[in-house]
CSV table of C-alpha atoms and ligand atoms in Angstrom, one decimal:
chain,number,residue,atom,x,y,z
A,1,MET,CA,-13.5,7.1,12.2
A,2,ARG,CA,-10.9,5.9,9.7
A,3,LYS,CA,-12.2,5.6,6.1
A,4,LYS,CA,-11.4,2.3,4.6
A,5,ILE,CA,-9.1,2.2,1.6
A,6,VAL,CA,-8.7,-0.4,-1.1
A,7,ILE,CA,-5.7,-0.3,-3.3
A,8,ALA,CA,-5.1,-2.2,-6.6
A,9,ASN,CA,-1.5,-3.1,-7.4
A,10,TYR,CA,-1.4,-4.2,-11.0
A,11,LYS,CA,2.4,-5.0,-10.7
A,12,MET,CA,3.9,-5.7,-14.1
A,13,ASN,CA,0.6,-6.5,-15.8
A,14,TYR,CA,-1.4,-4.8,-18.6
A,15,THR,CA,-0.2,-2.7,-21.5
A,16,ILE,CA,-1.6,0.8,-21.8
A,17,SER,CA,-4.6,-0.3,-23.9
A,18,GLU,CA,-5.3,-3.3,-21.8
A,19,ALA,CA,-5.3,-1.2,-18.6
A,20,GLU,CA,-7.5,1.4,-20.2
A,21,TYR,CA,-9.9,-1.2,-21.4
A,22,PHE,CA,-10.1,-2.9,-18.0
A,23,VAL,CA,-10.4,0.3,-15.9
A,24,ASN,CA,-13.1,1.6,-18.2
A,25,SER,CA,-15.0,-1.7,-17.7
A,26,ILE,CA,-15.0,-1.5,-13.8
A,27,LYS,CA,-14.9,2.2,-13.0
A,28,ASP,CA,-18.7,2.8,-13.0
A,29,SER,CA,-19.3,-0.1,-10.6
A,30,ILE,CA,-16.9,1.2,-8.0
A,31,ASN,CA,-18.6,3.1,-5.2
A,32,THR,CA,-16.2,5.5,-3.4
A,33,ASN,CA,-18.6,6.9,-0.9
A,34,GLU,CA,-17.6,4.6,1.9
A,35,VAL,CA,-14.2,3.4,0.7
A,36,ASP,CA,-11.2,5.3,-0.8
A,37,VAL,CA,-10.1,3.5,-4.0
A,38,VAL,CA,-6.6,3.8,-5.5
A,39,ILE,CA,-5.4,2.1,-8.7
A,40,CYS,CA,-1.6,1.6,-9.1
A,41,PRO,CA,-0.8,0.6,-12.7
A,42,ASN,CA,2.7,0.6,-14.2
A,43,PHE,CA,4.6,3.8,-15.0
A,44,VAL,CA,4.0,3.9,-18.8
A,45,THR,CA,0.3,3.5,-18.1
A,46,LEU,CA,-0.2,6.2,-15.5
A,47,ASP,CA,-0.9,9.1,-17.8
A,48,ARG,CA,-3.5,7.3,-19.8
A,49,ILE,CA,-5.2,5.9,-16.7
A,50,SER,CA,-5.3,9.4,-15.2
A,51,ASP,CA,-7.4,10.4,-18.2
A,52,THR,CA,-9.5,7.2,-17.8
A,53,LEU,CA,-10.2,8.0,-14.2
A,54,ASP,CA,-11.2,11.6,-14.9
A,55,GLY,CA,-14.6,12.4,-13.5
A,56,THR,CA,-14.5,9.6,-11.0
A,57,ASN,CA,-13.3,9.7,-7.4
A,58,ILE,CA,-10.9,6.8,-7.9
A,59,MET,CA,-7.4,7.9,-7.2
A,60,LEU,CA,-4.2,7.1,-9.1
A,61,GLY,CA,-1.1,5.5,-7.4
A,62,ALA,CA,2.4,4.5,-8.6
A,63,GLN,CA,4.2,1.3,-7.7
A,64,ASN,CA,7.6,2.9,-7.0
A,65,VAL,CA,9.5,6.2,-7.0
A,66,TYR,CA,13.1,7.4,-6.7
A,67,PHE,CA,14.0,9.7,-3.9
A,68,GLU,CA,16.3,12.1,-5.8
A,69,ALA,CA,14.6,15.1,-7.5
A,70,LYS,CA,16.2,14.8,-10.9
A,71,GLY,CA,19.4,14.0,-12.8
A,72,ALA,CA,21.5,11.1,-14.1
A,73,TYR,CA,19.5,8.2,-12.6
A,74,THR,CA,18.8,6.1,-15.7
A,75,GLY,CA,15.5,4.2,-15.5
A,76,GLU,CA,14.2,6.0,-12.4
A,77,THR,CA,11.1,8.2,-11.9
A,78,SER,CA,10.9,11.2,-9.6
A,79,VAL,CA,8.1,12.5,-7.3
A,80,ASP,CA,7.5,15.5,-9.6
A,81,MET,CA,7.1,13.1,-12.6
A,82,LEU,CA,4.5,11.2,-10.6
A,83,ILE,CA,2.7,14.5,-9.7
A,84,SER,CA,2.7,15.5,-13.4
A,85,ALA,CA,0.8,12.3,-14.1
A,86,ASN,CA,-1.8,13.1,-11.3
A,87,VAL,CA,-0.5,10.4,-8.9
A,88,LYS,CA,-1.7,10.8,-5.3
A,89,TYR,CA,-0.3,7.6,-3.7
A,90,CYS,CA,2.8,5.5,-4.2
A,91,ILE,CA,3.7,2.0,-3.0
A,92,VAL,CA,7.0,2.0,-1.1
A,93,GLY,CA,9.0,-1.0,0.2
A,94,HIS,CA,6.9,-3.7,-1.4
A,95,SER,CA,8.5,-7.1,-0.6
A,96,GLU,CA,9.0,-7.8,-4.3
A,97,ARG,CA,11.1,-4.6,-4.5
A,98,ARG,CA,12.9,-5.4,-1.3
A,99,GLU,CA,13.7,-9.0,-2.4
A,100,MET,CA,14.3,-8.6,-6.2
A,101,PHE,CA,15.5,-5.0,-6.6
A,102,CYS,CA,17.6,-4.5,-3.4
A,103,GLU,CA,15.3,-2.0,-1.7
A,104,THR,CA,16.6,-1.5,1.8
A,105,ASP,CA,15.1,0.1,5.0
A,106,ASP,CA,17.2,3.1,4.3
A,107,THR,CA,16.0,3.6,0.7
A,108,VAL,CA,12.4,3.0,1.8
A,109,ASN,CA,12.8,5.8,4.4
A,110,LYS,CA,14.3,8.2,1.8
A,111,LYS,CA,11.4,7.4,-0.6
A,112,VAL,CA,8.8,8.0,2.2
A,113,HIS,CA,10.4,11.4,2.9
A,114,SER,CA,10.6,12.4,-0.7
A,115,LEU,CA,6.9,11.7,-1.2
A,116,ILE,CA,5.8,13.4,2.0
A,117,ALA,CA,7.8,16.5,1.1
A,118,LYS,CA,5.6,16.9,-2.0
A,119,ASP,CA,2.4,15.9,-0.2
A,120,LEU,CA,2.0,12.5,-1.9
A,121,ASN,CA,0.9,9.5,0.1
A,122,PRO,CA,3.3,6.7,0.6
A,123,ILE,CA,1.8,3.2,1.0
A,124,LEU,CA,4.5,1.8,3.2
A,125,CYS,CA,4.7,-2.0,2.9
A,126,VAL,CA,6.1,-4.2,5.6
A,127,GLY,CA,5.9,-8.0,6.0
A,128,GLU,CA,7.8,-11.1,7.1
A,129,SER,CA,8.9,-14.1,5.2
A,130,LEU,CA,7.7,-17.6,6.0
A,131,GLU,CA,11.0,-18.4,7.6
A,132,ILE,CA,10.7,-15.4,10.0
A,133,ARG,CA,7.0,-16.4,10.7
A,134,ASN,CA,8.1,-19.9,11.5
A,135,ASN,CA,11.0,-18.7,13.7
A,136,ASN,CA,8.5,-16.7,15.7
A,137,THR,CA,10.5,-13.5,15.3
A,138,TYR,CA,7.9,-11.7,13.1
A,139,PHE,CA,6.9,-9.1,15.7
A,140,GLU,CA,10.5,-7.9,16.0
A,141,HIS,CA,10.9,-8.0,12.3
A,142,ILE,CA,7.9,-5.8,11.6
A,143,LYS,CA,8.8,-3.4,14.4
A,144,SER,CA,12.2,-2.8,13.0
A,145,GLN,CA,10.9,-2.3,9.4
A,146,ILE,CA,8.4,0.3,10.8
A,147,ILE,CA,10.9,2.1,13.0
A,148,ASN,CA,13.4,2.4,10.1
A,149,ALA,CA,10.9,3.4,7.5
A,150,LEU,CA,9.4,6.1,9.7
A,151,LYS,CA,12.7,7.6,10.9
A,152,ASP,CA,12.4,11.4,11.2
A,153,VAL,CA,8.7,11.3,10.0
A,154,SER,CA,6.7,13.7,12.2
A,155,ALA,CA,3.4,12.8,13.7
A,156,GLU,CA,1.7,15.4,11.5
A,157,GLN,CA,3.3,13.9,8.4
A,158,LEU,CA,2.3,10.4,9.4
A,159,VAL,CA,-1.3,11.2,9.9
A,160,ARG,CA,-1.6,13.4,6.9
A,161,ASN,CA,0.1,11.2,4.3
A,162,VAL,CA,1.2,7.7,5.3
A,163,VAL,CA,-0.7,4.5,4.9
A,164,ILE,CA,0.9,1.3,6.3
A,165,ALA,CA,0.3,-2.0,4.6
A,166,TYR,CA,1.0,-5.3,6.4
A,167,GLU,CA,1.8,-7.8,3.7
A,168,PRO,CA,3.2,-11.2,4.9
A,169,ILE,CA,5.4,-12.4,2.1
A,170,TRP,CA,4.1,-16.0,2.5
A,171,ALA,CA,0.6,-14.7,1.6
A,172,ILE,CA,1.5,-12.7,-1.5
A,173,GLY,CA,0.4,-14.3,-4.8
A,174,THR,CA,0.2,-17.7,-3.1
A,175,GLY,CA,-3.6,-17.9,-2.7
A,176,VAL,CA,-2.9,-18.6,1.0
A,177,SER,CA,-4.1,-15.5,2.8
A,178,ALA,CA,-3.3,-14.8,6.4
A,179,THR,CA,-6.4,-15.7,8.5
A,180,SER,CA,-8.4,-12.6,9.6
A,181,GLU,CA,-7.1,-13.4,13.1
A,182,GLN,CA,-3.4,-13.3,12.0
A,183,ALA,CA,-4.0,-10.1,9.9
A,184,GLU,CA,-5.9,-8.4,12.8
A,185,GLU,CA,-3.2,-9.4,15.3
A,186,MET,CA,-0.4,-7.8,13.3
A,187,CYS,CA,-2.4,-4.7,12.3
A,188,LYS,CA,-3.2,-4.2,15.9
A,189,TYR,CA,0.4,-4.7,16.8
A,190,ILE,CA,1.5,-2.1,14.2
A,191,ARG,CA,-1.0,0.3,15.7
A,192,GLU,CA,0.7,-0.3,19.1
A,193,ILE,CA,4.1,0.4,17.6
A,194,VAL,CA,2.8,3.7,16.2
A,195,LYS,CA,1.4,4.6,19.6
A,196,GLU,CA,4.9,3.9,21.2
A,197,LEU,CA,6.7,5.9,18.5
A,198,TYR,CA,4.2,8.8,18.5
A,199,ASN,CA,1.1,8.8,20.7
A,200,GLU,CA,-2.3,7.2,21.0
A,201,LYS,CA,-4.1,9.9,19.0
A,202,VAL,CA,-1.8,9.4,16.1
A,203,SER,CA,-2.2,5.6,16.3
A,204,GLU,CA,-5.9,5.9,16.2
A,205,LYS,CA,-5.8,8.0,13.0
A,206,VAL,CA,-3.3,6.2,10.9
A,207,ARG,CA,-4.7,3.7,8.4
A,208,ILE,CA,-3.2,0.2,8.5
A,209,LEU,CA,-4.1,-2.2,5.7
A,210,TYR,CA,-3.6,-5.9,5.0
A,211,GLY,CA,-2.4,-7.3,1.7
A,212,GLY,CA,-1.7,-10.9,0.6
A,213,SER,CA,-4.2,-13.0,-1.4
A,214,VAL,CA,-7.2,-10.8,-0.7
A,215,LYS,CA,-10.0,-12.1,-2.8
A,216,ALA,CA,-13.8,-11.5,-3.1
A,217,LYS,CA,-14.4,-14.4,-0.8
A,218,ASN,CA,-12.3,-13.3,2.1
A,219,ALA,CA,-12.5,-9.5,1.7
A,220,SER,CA,-15.4,-8.8,4.1
A,221,GLU,CA,-14.0,-11.0,6.9
A,222,ILE,CA,-10.7,-9.2,6.6
A,223,LEU,CA,-12.0,-5.7,6.1
A,224,ASN,CA,-14.4,-5.9,9.0
A,225,CYS,CA,-11.6,-6.4,11.5
A,226,ASP,CA,-11.3,-3.5,14.0
A,227,ASN,CA,-7.7,-2.7,13.2
A,228,ILE,CA,-7.7,-3.3,9.5
A,229,ASP,CA,-8.5,-0.2,7.5
A,230,GLY,CA,-8.3,-1.6,4.0
A,231,ALA,CA,-6.6,-3.9,1.6
A,232,LEU,CA,-3.7,-3.9,-0.9
A,233,VAL,CA,-4.8,-6.2,-3.7
A,234,GLY,CA,-2.6,-7.8,-6.3
A,235,GLY,CA,-3.9,-10.7,-8.4
A,236,ALA,CA,-7.6,-10.1,-7.7
A,237,SER,CA,-7.3,-6.4,-8.7
A,238,LEU,CA,-6.8,-7.5,-12.3
A,239,THR,CA,-10.2,-9.0,-12.6
A,240,ASN,CA,-13.9,-8.1,-11.8
A,241,GLU,CA,-13.2,-9.5,-8.3
A,242,PHE,CA,-11.8,-6.1,-7.5
A,243,VAL,CA,-15.3,-4.5,-7.7
A,244,ALA,CA,-16.6,-7.1,-5.2
A,245,ILE,CA,-13.7,-6.4,-2.8
A,246,VAL,CA,-14.4,-2.7,-2.9
A,247,ASN,CA,-18.1,-3.3,-2.3
A,248,TYR,CA,-17.3,-5.8,0.4
B,1,PGA,P1,-1.7,-10.6,-4.1
B,1,PGA,O1,-0.7,-9.4,-4.0
B,1,PGA,O2,-3.1,-10.0,-3.7
B,1,PGA,O3,-1.6,-11.1,-5.5
B,1,PGA,O4,-1.4,-11.6,-3.0
B,1,PGA,C1,-0.7,-8.5,-3.0
B,1,PGA,C2,0.4,-7.5,-3.1
B,1,PGA,O5,1.5,-7.9,-3.5
B,1,PGA,O6,0.3,-6.3,-2.9
């Protein structure tokens, strides 16, 4: 049985004190018995939010990482730096990073490996644009993103560390979520790809999430689908709606 996981992606929102205030206001209402919960605030906020989450089972995630261990990479953050802030999860290959910050399949794969090597958990994001959806080439697109991102990742590493998030770009921040049928169809397809690349046992263990305009009102329909093991939540994670989503 795969435990569901709900992940908050604060993106570039909340200063340190704002994030601390907000997380303090929701943390006691979040029940982690049935659902793993991860909060991904921005880098400067991580250390403070780690303290804020102390004593809870809510886990801390980062929104990005650089794959090199250390050195002259101005503006970048290493896996060890994330570990020093108590980070357990890290978003990799979010479409905003792919589109605006030149993240490629190759850098996504390198980031996945650098996180796994230190036993952190990549939240590997894949998703198609509206153009690709309308062209009807979205299955091939997602398959190629997954194959490239998981290059040289072993079955054991995949099961132990990786979470895959299907996030159609046309649904992110638009208020237009994929329907639960569309989300389930793609999450099921991703599970089939994992089965092809590894084996059935692995495909049954890996957690596959949906992200894109998940709100309190559509959370339960989406999260009750057979192949959807959780949600990656942007906008609604900045408000009390997040509590309702976790307690779907
Ligand atoms: P959204 O963002 O919930 O605001 O659509 C999701 C995401 O980008 O992870």
